[in-house]
Coordinates of C-alpha atoms in Angstrom, one line a residue:
Chain A
M1 CA 21.1 15.4 23.6
R2 CA 18.6 15.6 20.8
F3 CA 15.2 14.0 21.6
E4 CA 12.7 15.0 18.9
V5 CA 9.6 13.6 17.1
L6 CA 9.0 14.0 13.4
I7 CA 5.4 13.6 12.3
L8 CA 5.2 11.5 9.1
G9 CA 1.5 10.8 9.1
S10 CA -1.3 12.4 11.1
S11 CA -4.5 11.0 9.5
S12 CA -6.8 8.4 10.8
A13 CA -8.0 5.5 8.7
T14 CA -7.8 7.1 5.2
P15 CA -5.3 9.4 3.6
I16 CA -7.0 12.7 2.8
Y17 CA -6.2 16.5 2.4
G18 CA -2.6 15.6 1.9
R19 CA -2.5 13.9 5.3
H20 CA -1.1 10.4 5.6
P21 CA -1.8 7.4 7.8
T22 CA 0.1 7.2 11.1
A23 CA 3.9 7.2 11.4
Q24 CA 6.3 9.1 13.6
L25 CA 10.1 9.2 13.7
I26 CA 11.9 9.7 16.9
N27 CA 15.5 11.0 16.9
I28 CA 17.3 10.4 20.2
N29 CA 20.9 11.5 19.9
E30 CA 20.9 10.7 16.2
Q31 CA 19.5 7.2 16.7
L32 CA 16.3 6.8 14.7
Y33 CA 13.2 4.9 15.9
L34 CA 10.0 4.5 13.9
L35 CA 6.6 4.5 15.6
D36 CA 3.9 2.8 13.4
C37 CA 4.3 2.7 9.6
G38 CA 1.1 3.5 7.7
E39 CA 1.0 3.1 3.9
G40 CA 3.4 5.6 2.2
T41 CA 5.7 6.0 5.1
Q42 CA 8.8 5.3 2.9
V43 CA 7.7 8.1 0.6
Q44 CA 7.3 10.4 3.6
L45 CA 10.7 9.6 4.8
I46 CA 12.2 10.5 1.4
K47 CA 10.1 13.7 1.4
Y48 CA 11.6 14.8 4.7
G49 CA 15.2 13.8 3.8
I50 CA 15.5 10.8 6.1
R51 CA 17.6 7.8 4.9
S52 CA 15.5 4.8 6.0
N53 CA 18.5 2.7 6.7
R54 CA 19.3 4.9 9.6
I55 CA 16.3 3.4 11.4
K56 CA 17.2 0.4 13.6
H57 CA 14.0 -0.1 15.5
I58 CA 10.3 -0.1 14.3
F59 CA 7.4 -0.2 16.8
I60 CA 3.9 -1.2 15.5
S61 CA 1.1 -0.4 17.9
H62 CA -1.6 -2.7 16.3
L63 CA -2.7 -4.4 13.1
H64 CA -5.2 -1.9 11.7
G65 CA -4.0 -1.1 8.2
D66 CA -3.4 2.6 8.7
H67 CA -0.7 1.8 11.3
Y68 CA 1.3 -0.8 9.5
L69 CA 0.6 -1.2 5.8
G70 CA 3.7 0.7 4.8
L71 CA 6.0 -1.7 6.8
I72 CA 6.5 -4.4 4.1
G73 CA 7.3 -1.8 1.5
L74 CA 9.8 -0.1 3.8
I75 CA 11.6 -3.3 4.8
S76 CA 11.7 -4.4 1.1
S77 CA 13.2 -1.1 0.1
M78 CA 15.8 -1.3 2.9
H79 CA 16.7 -4.7 1.4
L80 CA 16.9 -3.3 -2.2
V81 CA 19.2 -0.4 -1.2
G82 CA 21.7 -2.9 0.3
R83 CA 21.0 -2.8 4.0
K84 CA 23.2 -5.1 6.0
E85 CA 22.5 -4.0 9.5
E86 CA 20.0 -5.6 11.8
L87 CA 16.4 -4.3 11.9
H88 CA 14.3 -4.8 15.0
I89 CA 10.6 -4.9 14.8
Y90 CA 8.3 -4.8 17.8
G91 CA 4.6 -5.5 17.3
P92 CA 1.7 -8.0 17.8
P93 CA 2.7 -11.6 17.2
A94 CA 0.5 -11.9 14.1
L95 CA 2.6 -9.2 12.4
Q96 CA 5.4 -11.7 12.0
E97 CA 3.0 -14.1 10.3
I98 CA 2.0 -11.3 7.9
I99 CA 5.6 -10.4 7.1
D100 CA 6.6 -14.0 6.6
L101 CA 3.6 -14.7 4.3
H102 CA 4.6 -11.8 2.1
F103 CA 8.2 -12.8 1.8
L104 CA 7.3 -16.4 1.2
H105 CA 5.2 -15.5 -1.8
S106 CA 7.4 -12.8 -3.2
Q107 CA 10.3 -15.3 -2.7
T108 CA 12.5 -12.7 -1.1
V109 CA 15.3 -13.5 1.3
L110 CA 16.3 -10.3 3.1
R111 CA 20.0 -9.5 3.0
Y112 CA 19.9 -8.2 6.5
P113 CA 18.8 -9.8 9.8
L114 CA 15.2 -8.9 10.7
L115 CA 14.6 -9.6 14.4
F116 CA 11.0 -9.7 15.5
H117 CA 10.0 -9.0 19.1
P118 CA 6.4 -9.8 19.8
T119 CA 4.5 -7.4 22.1
Q120 CA 1.6 -8.2 24.4
D121 CA -1.3 -6.0 25.5
Q122 CA -1.9 -7.3 29.0
T123 CA 0.7 -5.4 31.1
G124 CA 3.4 -2.8 30.8
E125 CA 6.8 -4.2 29.7
S126 CA 10.3 -3.0 29.0
I127 CA 11.1 -3.9 25.4
L128 CA 14.3 -2.1 24.6
E129 CA 17.2 -0.6 26.5
N130 CA 20.4 1.0 25.3
E131 CA 22.8 3.6 26.6
H132 CA 20.4 6.5 25.9
I133 CA 16.9 5.2 26.5
L134 CA 14.5 2.7 27.9
V135 CA 11.5 1.8 25.7
S136 CA 8.4 0.2 27.2
S137 CA 5.1 -0.9 25.8
F138 CA 1.8 -0.7 27.6
P139 CA -1.8 -1.8 26.9
L140 CA -4.2 0.6 25.2
D141 CA -8.0 0.0 24.9
H142 CA -8.8 -0.4 21.2
R143 CA -11.0 -2.6 19.1
I144 CA -8.2 -5.0 18.7
A145 CA -5.0 -5.6 20.7
C146 CA -3.1 -2.4 20.8
T147 CA -0.1 -1.1 22.7
G148 CA 1.3 2.4 23.3
F149 CA 5.0 3.0 23.6
R150 CA 6.9 5.1 26.1
F151 CA 10.5 6.4 25.6
D152 CA 12.3 7.3 28.8
E153 CA 15.7 9.0 28.5
K154 CA 18.2 7.4 30.9
K155 CA 19.6 9.3 33.8
R156 CA 22.8 10.8 32.6
M157 CA 26.0 11.3 34.6
P158 CA 26.8 14.7 36.0
T159 CA 29.0 16.9 33.9
I160 CA 32.4 18.0 35.2
D161 CA 32.6 21.6 36.4
R162 CA 35.8 22.4 34.5
T163 CA 36.3 25.8 36.2
K164 CA 36.6 24.0 39.6
T165 CA 38.7 21.0 38.5
E166 CA 41.1 23.3 36.6
A167 CA 41.4 25.7 39.6
I168 CA 42.3 22.7 41.9
G169 CA 44.5 21.2 39.2
I170 CA 42.9 17.8 38.9
P171 CA 44.5 15.7 36.1
T172 CA 42.0 14.9 33.3
A173 CA 42.5 11.2 33.9
Y174 CA 40.6 11.5 37.1
L175 CA 37.6 13.2 35.5
P176 CA 35.7 10.1 34.4
L177 CA 36.0 8.7 37.9
I178 CA 34.6 11.9 39.4
K179 CA 31.7 11.8 36.9
R180 CA 30.9 8.3 38.2
G181 CA 30.7 9.5 41.8
N182 CA 34.2 9.1 43.2
D183 CA 35.6 11.8 45.4
Y184 CA 39.1 13.3 44.7
T185 CA 41.9 13.4 47.2
A186 CA 44.5 16.0 46.4
S187 CA 48.3 15.4 47.1
D188 CA 47.9 17.7 50.2
G189 CA 45.3 15.3 51.5
T190 CA 42.3 17.6 50.9
V191 CA 39.2 15.6 49.9
Y192 CA 36.9 17.1 47.3
R193 CA 33.4 15.6 47.1
W194 CA 32.4 14.7 43.6
Q195 CA 29.2 16.7 44.1
E196 CA 31.4 19.9 44.4
L197 CA 33.2 19.1 41.3
T198 CA 30.3 18.4 39.0
L199 CA 27.2 20.1 37.6
P200 CA 23.9 18.2 37.8
P201 CA 22.9 16.4 34.6
P202 CA 19.8 17.4 32.7
I203 CA 16.6 15.9 34.0
P204 CA 15.7 12.8 31.9
R205 CA 12.9 13.4 29.5
S206 CA 10.1 11.1 28.3
Y207 CA 7.8 10.7 25.4
A208 CA 4.6 8.6 25.3
Y209 CA 2.8 7.5 22.2
C210 CA -0.9 6.6 22.5
S211 CA -1.9 5.6 18.9
D212 CA -5.5 4.4 19.0
T213 CA -7.5 4.0 22.2
V214 CA -10.8 4.8 23.9
M215 CA -10.3 6.8 27.1
T216 CA -9.9 4.5 30.1
E217 CA -8.1 4.6 33.4
R218 CA -6.1 1.5 32.6
Y219 CA -3.2 3.0 30.7
L220 CA -2.9 6.2 32.6
P221 CA -0.3 4.9 35.1
F222 CA 2.0 4.1 32.2
I223 CA 2.0 7.7 30.8
Q224 CA 2.2 9.4 34.1
G225 CA 4.3 12.6 34.2
V226 CA 5.7 12.4 30.6
D227 CA 7.2 15.5 29.1
L228 CA 5.6 15.1 25.8
L229 CA 2.4 13.0 25.4
Y230 CA 1.2 12.2 21.9
H231 CA -2.4 11.1 22.2
E232 CA -4.9 10.4 19.4
A233 CA -7.8 12.8 19.1
T234 CA -9.8 11.4 16.3
F235 CA -13.0 13.3 16.9
L236 CA -14.4 16.5 18.5
H237 CA -16.3 15.9 21.7
D238 CA -19.7 16.3 20.0
M239 CA -18.9 12.9 18.4
L240 CA -18.3 11.2 21.7
N241 CA -20.7 8.4 21.0
R242 CA -18.9 7.6 17.7
A243 CA -15.5 7.8 19.5
V244 CA -16.6 5.3 22.1
E245 CA -18.2 3.0 19.5
T246 CA -15.0 3.0 17.4
F247 CA -12.7 2.9 20.5
H248 CA -11.2 6.3 19.8
T249 CA -10.8 9.5 21.8
T250 CA -12.1 13.1 21.5
A251 CA -9.9 16.2 21.6
R252 CA -11.5 17.2 24.9
Q253 CA -10.7 13.8 26.4
A254 CA -7.1 14.0 25.2
G255 CA -6.8 17.3 27.1
Q256 CA -8.3 15.6 30.2
I257 CA -5.9 12.7 30.0
A258 CA -2.9 15.1 29.6
T259 CA -4.2 16.9 32.7
K260 CA -4.7 13.8 34.8
V261 CA -1.2 12.4 34.0
Q262 CA 0.4 15.8 34.5
A263 CA 2.1 15.8 31.1
R264 CA 4.2 18.8 30.3
K265 CA 2.9 19.1 26.8
L266 CA 0.3 17.3 24.6
L267 CA 0.4 16.6 20.9
I268 CA -2.8 15.5 19.3
G269 CA -3.3 13.6 16.0
H270 CA -5.0 10.8 14.1
Y271 CA -7.6 13.2 12.7
S272 CA -10.8 11.9 11.3
A273 CA -11.4 12.6 7.6
R274 CA -14.4 14.7 8.6
Y275 CA -12.1 17.5 9.8
K276 CA -10.4 19.4 7.0
D277 CA -9.7 22.3 9.3
L278 CA -7.9 21.1 12.5
K279 CA -8.3 24.3 14.5
P280 CA -11.5 23.2 16.3
L281 CA -9.7 20.1 17.5
L282 CA -6.8 22.1 18.8
E283 CA -9.1 24.6 20.5
E284 CA -11.2 21.9 22.2
S285 CA -8.1 20.3 23.6
K286 CA -6.6 23.6 24.7
S287 CA -9.7 24.5 26.6
I288 CA -8.8 21.7 28.9
F289 CA -5.0 21.5 28.6
P290 CA -3.6 24.8 27.2
N291 CA -0.2 23.4 26.3
T292 CA -1.5 21.4 23.4
D293 CA -0.1 21.3 19.9
L294 CA -1.4 19.8 16.6
A295 CA 0.7 16.9 15.2
L296 CA 1.5 18.3 11.7
E297 CA 3.3 16.3 9.1
G298 CA 6.9 17.4 8.5
N299 CA 7.2 19.2 11.8
W300 CA 9.7 18.2 14.4
Y301 CA 8.6 18.5 18.1
N302 CA 11.1 18.7 20.9
V303 CA 10.5 16.4 23.8
Chain B
M1 CA -16.1 5.1 -26.9
R2 CA -13.4 6.2 -24.4
F3 CA -10.5 3.7 -24.1
E4 CA -7.7 5.3 -22.2
V5 CA -4.9 4.4 -19.7
L6 CA -3.9 6.7 -16.8
I7 CA -0.4 6.0 -15.3
L8 CA -0.6 6.1 -11.5
G9 CA 2.9 4.5 -10.9
S10 CA 5.9 4.2 -13.2
S11 CA 8.7 3.2 -10.9
S12 CA 10.2 -0.2 -10.4
A13 CA 10.9 -1.7 -6.9
T14 CA 11.3 1.5 -4.9
P15 CA 9.5 4.9 -5.0
I16 CA 12.0 7.6 -6.0
Y17 CA 12.2 11.0 -7.8
G18 CA 8.5 11.5 -7.2
R19 CA 7.7 8.2 -9.1
H20 CA 5.5 5.6 -7.5
P21 CA 5.4 1.8 -7.7
T22 CA 3.3 0.3 -10.5
A23 CA -0.4 1.0 -11.0
Q24 CA -2.5 1.9 -14.0
L25 CA -6.2 2.9 -14.4
I26 CA -8.1 1.9 -17.5
N27 CA -11.2 3.8 -18.5
I28 CA -13.3 2.0 -21.0
N29 CA -16.6 3.8 -21.7
E30 CA -16.5 5.3 -18.1
Q31 CA -16.0 1.8 -16.5
L32 CA -12.8 1.8 -14.5
Y33 CA -10.3 -1.0 -14.2
L34 CA -7.2 -1.0 -12.1
L35 CA -4.0 -2.8 -13.2
D36 CA -1.7 -3.6 -10.3
C37 CA -1.8 -1.6 -7.1
G38 CA 1.6 -0.6 -5.7
E39 CA 1.9 1.1 -2.3
G40 CA 0.3 4.6 -2.3
T41 CA -2.1 3.9 -5.2
Q42 CA -5.0 5.2 -3.2
V43 CA -3.2 8.5 -2.7
Q44 CA -2.4 8.7 -6.5
L45 CA -6.1 8.1 -7.3
I46 CA -7.0 11.1 -5.0
K47 CA -4.3 13.2 -6.6
Y48 CA -5.7 12.6 -10.1
G49 CA -9.3 13.1 -9.0
I50 CA -10.5 9.5 -9.4
R51 CA -13.1 8.2 -6.9
S52 CA -11.9 4.8 -6.0
N53 CA -15.4 3.4 -5.6
R54 CA -15.8 3.7 -9.4
I55 CA -13.3 0.9 -9.8
K56 CA -15.1 -2.5 -10.1
H57 CA -12.2 -4.7 -11.2
I58 CA -8.6 -4.9 -10.0
F59 CA -6.0 -7.1 -11.7
I60 CA -2.8 -8.0 -9.9
S61 CA 0.0 -9.3 -12.1
H62 CA 2.2 -10.9 -9.3
L63 CA 3.1 -10.8 -5.7
H64 CA 6.2 -8.6 -5.7
G65 CA 5.4 -5.8 -3.2
D66 CA 5.8 -2.9 -5.7
H67 CA 2.8 -4.4 -7.6
Y68 CA 0.3 -5.0 -4.8
L69 CA 1.2 -3.5 -1.5
G70 CA -1.4 -0.7 -2.0
L71 CA -4.2 -3.2 -2.4
I72 CA -5.2 -3.8 1.2
G73 CA -5.2 0.0 2.0
L74 CA -7.3 0.6 -1.1
I75 CA -9.9 -2.0 -0.3
S76 CA -10.0 -0.9 3.3
S77 CA -10.6 2.7 2.3
M78 CA -13.4 1.6 -0.1
H79 CA -15.0 -0.1 3.0
L80 CA -14.6 3.0 5.1
V81 CA -16.2 5.3 2.6
G82 CA -19.3 3.1 2.5
R83 CA -18.9 1.0 -0.6
K84 CA -21.7 -1.4 -1.2
E85 CA -21.0 -2.6 -4.7
E86 CA -19.1 -5.8 -5.5
L87 CA -15.3 -5.6 -6.1
H88 CA -13.6 -8.2 -8.3
I89 CA -10.0 -8.9 -7.7
Y90 CA -8.0 -11.1 -10.2
G91 CA -4.5 -12.3 -9.1
P92 CA -2.3 -15.2 -8.0
P93 CA -4.1 -17.6 -5.6
A94 CA -1.9 -16.6 -2.6
L95 CA -3.2 -13.1 -2.8
Q96 CA -6.4 -14.2 -1.3
E97 CA -4.5 -15.8 1.6
I98 CA -2.7 -12.5 2.1
I99 CA -5.9 -10.4 2.0
D100 CA -7.7 -12.9 4.4
L101 CA -4.8 -12.8 6.9
H102 CA -4.9 -9.1 7.1
F103 CA -8.7 -8.8 7.6
L104 CA -8.6 -11.7 10.1
H105 CA -6.1 -9.8 12.3
S106 CA -7.6 -6.3 11.8
Q107 CA -11.0 -7.9 12.6
T108 CA -12.6 -6.2 9.6
V109 CA -15.7 -7.5 7.9
L110 CA -16.0 -5.7 4.6
R111 CA -19.4 -4.1 4.0
Y112 CA -19.3 -5.0 0.3
P113 CA -18.8 -8.3 -1.5
L114 CA -15.2 -8.9 -2.5
L115 CA -15.0 -11.6 -5.1
F116 CA -11.6 -13.1 -5.7
H117 CA -10.7 -14.7 -9.1
P118 CA -7.4 -16.7 -9.0
T119 CA -5.2 -16.4 -12.1
Q120 CA -2.7 -19.0 -13.3
D121 CA 0.5 -18.5 -15.3
Q122 CA 0.5 -21.6 -17.4
T123 CA -1.7 -20.6 -20.4
G124 CA -3.7 -17.7 -21.7
E125 CA -7.2 -17.4 -20.3
S126 CA -10.3 -15.2 -20.6
I127 CA -11.0 -13.8 -17.2
L128 CA -13.7 -11.2 -17.7
E129 CA -16.2 -10.4 -20.4
N130 CA -18.9 -7.6 -20.5
E131 CA -20.7 -5.7 -23.2
H132 CA -17.6 -3.6 -24.0
I133 CA -14.6 -5.7 -23.5
L134 CA -12.9 -9.1 -23.1
V135 CA -10.1 -9.3 -20.6
S136 CA -7.6 -12.1 -20.7
S137 CA -4.5 -13.0 -18.7
F138 CA -1.4 -14.6 -20.1
P139 CA 1.9 -15.9 -18.7
L140 CA 4.9 -13.7 -18.4
D141 CA 8.4 -14.9 -17.5
H142 CA 9.4 -13.4 -14.2
R143 CA 11.2 -14.6 -11.1
I144 CA 7.8 -15.6 -9.5
A145 CA 4.5 -16.5 -11.2
C146 CA 3.4 -13.4 -13.1
T147 CA 0.7 -12.7 -15.7
G148 CA 0.1 -10.0 -18.1
F149 CA -3.4 -8.7 -19.0
R150 CA -4.9 -7.9 -22.4
F151 CA -8.1 -5.8 -22.9
D152 CA -9.9 -6.3 -26.2
E153 CA -12.7 -4.0 -27.1
K154 CA -15.6 -6.0 -28.5
K155 CA -16.7 -5.7 -32.0
R156 CA -19.4 -3.0 -32.1
M157 CA -22.5 -2.9 -34.3
P158 CA -22.5 -0.7 -37.4
T159 CA -24.0 2.8 -37.1
I160 CA -27.0 3.8 -39.1
D161 CA -26.4 6.1 -42.0
R162 CA -29.1 8.6 -41.1
T163 CA -28.7 10.5 -44.4
K164 CA -29.8 7.4 -46.3
T165 CA -32.5 6.1 -44.0
E166 CA -34.1 9.5 -43.9
A167 CA -34.0 9.9 -47.7
I168 CA -35.7 6.6 -48.1
G169 CA -38.1 7.4 -45.2
I170 CA -37.4 4.3 -43.1
P171 CA -39.3 4.5 -39.8
T172 CA -37.0 4.7 -36.8
A173 CA -38.5 1.5 -35.3
Y174 CA -36.7 -0.4 -38.0
L175 CA -33.3 1.0 -37.3
P176 CA -32.2 -1.3 -34.5
L177 CA -33.1 -4.3 -36.8
I178 CA -31.0 -2.9 -39.6
K179 CA -28.1 -2.3 -37.2
R180 CA -28.3 -6.0 -36.3
G181 CA -27.9 -7.0 -40.0
N182 CA -31.5 -7.1 -41.3
D183 CA -32.3 -5.8 -44.8
Y184 CA -35.2 -3.3 -45.2
T185 CA -38.1 -3.9 -47.7
A186 CA -39.9 -0.7 -48.6
S187 CA -43.6 -0.5 -49.3
D188 CA -42.9 -0.5 -53.1
G189 CA -41.1 -3.8 -52.7
T190 CA -37.6 -2.3 -53.0
V191 CA -35.1 -4.2 -50.9
Y192 CA -32.3 -2.2 -49.3
R193 CA -29.4 -4.2 -48.0
W194 CA -28.4 -3.4 -44.4
Q195 CA -24.8 -2.7 -45.6
E196 CA -26.1 0.2 -47.8
L197 CA -27.9 1.7 -44.8
T198 CA -25.1 1.6 -42.3
L199 CA -21.6 2.9 -41.7
P200 CA -18.9 0.4 -40.6
P201 CA -18.3 0.4 -36.8
P202 CA -14.9 1.5 -35.5
I203 CA -12.3 -1.2 -35.6
P204 CA -12.0 -2.8 -32.1
R205 CA -9.0 -1.6 -30.1
S206 CA -6.8 -3.5 -27.7
Y207 CA -4.4 -2.8 -24.9
A208 CA -1.8 -5.3 -23.4
Y209 CA 0.0 -4.9 -20.1
C210 CA 3.3 -6.6 -19.5
S211 CA 4.2 -5.7 -16.0
D212 CA 7.4 -7.6 -15.1
T213 CA 9.1 -10.0 -17.4
V214 CA 12.3 -11.1 -19.1
M215 CA 12.1 -11.1 -22.9
T216 CA 11.0 -14.5 -24.2
E217 CA 9.0 -15.8 -27.1
R218 CA 6.4 -17.5 -24.9
Y219 CA 4.1 -14.5 -24.3
L220 CA 4.4 -12.9 -27.7
P221 CA 1.4 -14.7 -29.3
F222 CA -0.8 -13.2 -26.5
I223 CA 0.1 -9.6 -27.3
Q224 CA 0.1 -9.9 -31.1
G225 CA -1.2 -6.9 -33.0
V226 CA -2.3 -4.8 -30.0
D227 CA -3.0 -1.2 -30.6
L228 CA -1.2 0.0 -27.4
L229 CA 1.4 -2.2 -25.8
Y230 CA 2.6 -1.3 -22.3
H231 CA 5.9 -3.1 -21.7
E232 CA 8.2 -2.8 -18.8
A233 CA 11.7 -1.4 -19.7
T234 CA 13.5 -1.4 -16.4
F235 CA 17.0 -1.0 -17.7
L236 CA 19.0 0.4 -20.6
H237 CA 20.5 -2.3 -22.8
D238 CA 24.0 -1.9 -21.4
M239 CA 22.5 -3.5 -18.3
L240 CA 21.2 -6.6 -20.2
N241 CA 23.0 -9.0 -17.9
R242 CA 21.3 -7.4 -14.9
A243 CA 18.0 -7.4 -16.7
V244 CA 18.2 -11.1 -17.4
E245 CA 19.4 -11.9 -13.9
T246 CA 16.4 -10.1 -12.4
F247 CA 13.9 -11.3 -15.0
H248 CA 13.4 -7.8 -16.5
T249 CA 13.6 -6.2 -19.9
T250 CA 15.7 -3.5 -21.5
A251 CA 14.3 -0.5 -23.4
R252 CA 15.8 -1.9 -26.6
Q253 CA 14.1 -5.3 -26.0
A254 CA 10.8 -3.5 -25.4
G255 CA 11.2 -1.9 -28.8
Q256 CA 12.1 -5.3 -30.4
I257 CA 9.0 -6.9 -28.8
A258 CA 6.7 -4.1 -30.0
T259 CA 8.2 -4.6 -33.5
K260 CA 7.8 -8.4 -33.5
V261 CA 4.1 -8.3 -32.4
Q262 CA 3.3 -5.4 -34.7
A263 CA 1.9 -3.2 -32.0
R264 CA 0.7 0.2 -33.2
K265 CA 2.2 2.0 -30.2
L266 CA 4.5 1.2 -27.3
L267 CA 4.4 2.6 -23.8
I268 CA 7.4 1.8 -21.6
G269 CA 7.7 2.1 -17.8
H270 CA 8.8 0.4 -14.6
Y271 CA 12.0 2.5 -14.6
S272 CA 14.9 1.4 -12.4
A273 CA 15.9 3.8 -9.6
R274 CA 19.2 4.3 -11.4
Y275 CA 17.5 6.4 -14.1
K276 CA 16.5 9.9 -12.9
D277 CA 16.4 11.1 -16.5
L278 CA 14.2 8.9 -18.6
K279 CA 15.2 10.2 -22.0
P280 CA 17.9 7.6 -22.7
L281 CA 15.3 4.8 -22.1
L282 CA 12.9 6.5 -24.5
E283 CA 15.6 7.1 -27.2
E284 CA 16.8 3.5 -26.9
S285 CA 13.4 2.1 -27.5
K286 CA 12.6 4.6 -30.3
S287 CA 15.8 3.6 -32.1
I288 CA 14.0 0.2 -32.6
F289 CA 10.4 1.1 -32.5
P290 CA 9.8 4.8 -33.3
N291 CA 6.2 5.0 -31.9
T292 CA 7.3 4.7 -28.3
D293 CA 6.2 6.9 -25.5
L294 CA 7.2 7.1 -21.8
A295 CA 4.6 6.1 -19.2
L296 CA 4.5 9.3 -17.1
E297 CA 2.4 9.5 -14.0
G298 CA -0.7 11.6 -14.3
N299 CA -0.8 11.2 -18.1
W300 CA -3.8 9.6 -19.9
Y301 CA -2.8 7.6 -23.0
N302 CA -5.4 6.8 -25.7
V303 CA -5.6 3.2 -26.9

């Protein structure tokens, strides 16, 4: 099953050096989810060949402009190209007020249902579940209310070991039952345990997204053991004071966090405009957590 | 004196084919004015080498997203790069409410004064005057309250005819007086009329901006006799019904309007996403008003 992240925006506050404000697209089994939506996200989607109407769920971490100012343009364009399907938006309660105020004054009545789900930044919370995934939000520590998001793939059923079932001659009608954990009794009375007839499913994968936060212990339990951890790394560690003052993280700290939570891989982003060259950020994080990669726009990252 | 228009965005509602939502930059004697501010305008400014902090006045025609959704990102970026100088914004009263709501929730206190000047769409009105220009707003006929803007260069003083003043031997201290219309009496009693000693100033130029409107008679008096008329031309004339229904104009109508108001030159823009190739729009307008040009992003147009 596909589980990948496309970076649409990797810049912090201002667009610069061809980098855009934060947005990421998650593809889980061809279902698309958008994480944050900085200004210009709809143009980035076009650039990377993504039809925006394939997106069904948008998650906004917080109300700093570089994380949501592309949202109204995107939902307006979805309306203009004739979307009919529901769109779910998850974000701080005030985001609904902002969206409503815009559509009040532009006198727009969307042609599709927009369902708003307010998030809160006090505790971790499951916010979406479907056949493939469970999405939860969790509190980050930023200057204003901010949540991270975690995507956990659901445990899948085992797959049938066809070589065995065919050798025994089990009719295909029984296979779904075996997948669900039922043993098979042959006509001669032999009982085959379902475990013998199946192969173990792939281990569920997980992705956590920490958009803007100062480094604290509080949110670490929520990102424990993720396969891929995206964590902001706005500054190099020589700017630690500035990072703390602005409630951001350094590349070294991102590496420390990935180590602490035993992530398999770390992706850093949200680069300050002071870094045209990103190599020093990558090297600093790698010195602590070797399996670090830079979030680069247009790249897909496997979870 | 420089009086030029840079097209930053030429698309209607949605960004497409590399075209962006509406924004234009006016350079009048190295003073910069921004007309509308669609999503991504700050990136377009960077692309064309314009430092956004040189802009002192921003005019927003109406509250459809494709004309203002880049504004909050732009004023936030001005803040982040350390702007100290006043910024004046002219637009519908509700725009202030939208700006305030954003900065309330992002908990941002701008480091520079932002002065908001509400516009109204009932009558024409002078909204800004300085040594070089007079800017006025005027009502357009769109689905929601919408104003156009007109920039009139101020009448300049005549220039001194140096060949003559030097031949007569007029001391330079007198020249500013002559420029202001005082005659000169030589020591032998000869009176030289100021008209003889000066060359006529250039004729004042004017630019009118009609962002989104259906064609009506109501706004024509306000754009009478402009040198350069920008007029939206969202559709070809075979889409007249759609144009009327959506309160927009066809390319043929734009040509008719330019003819009626005796504009010197017409610039059309705000192209519908249905036109990848813009030549048919240009040809349709030219068939009525030959001196038409397409508004193309990145091009400067002399007024």
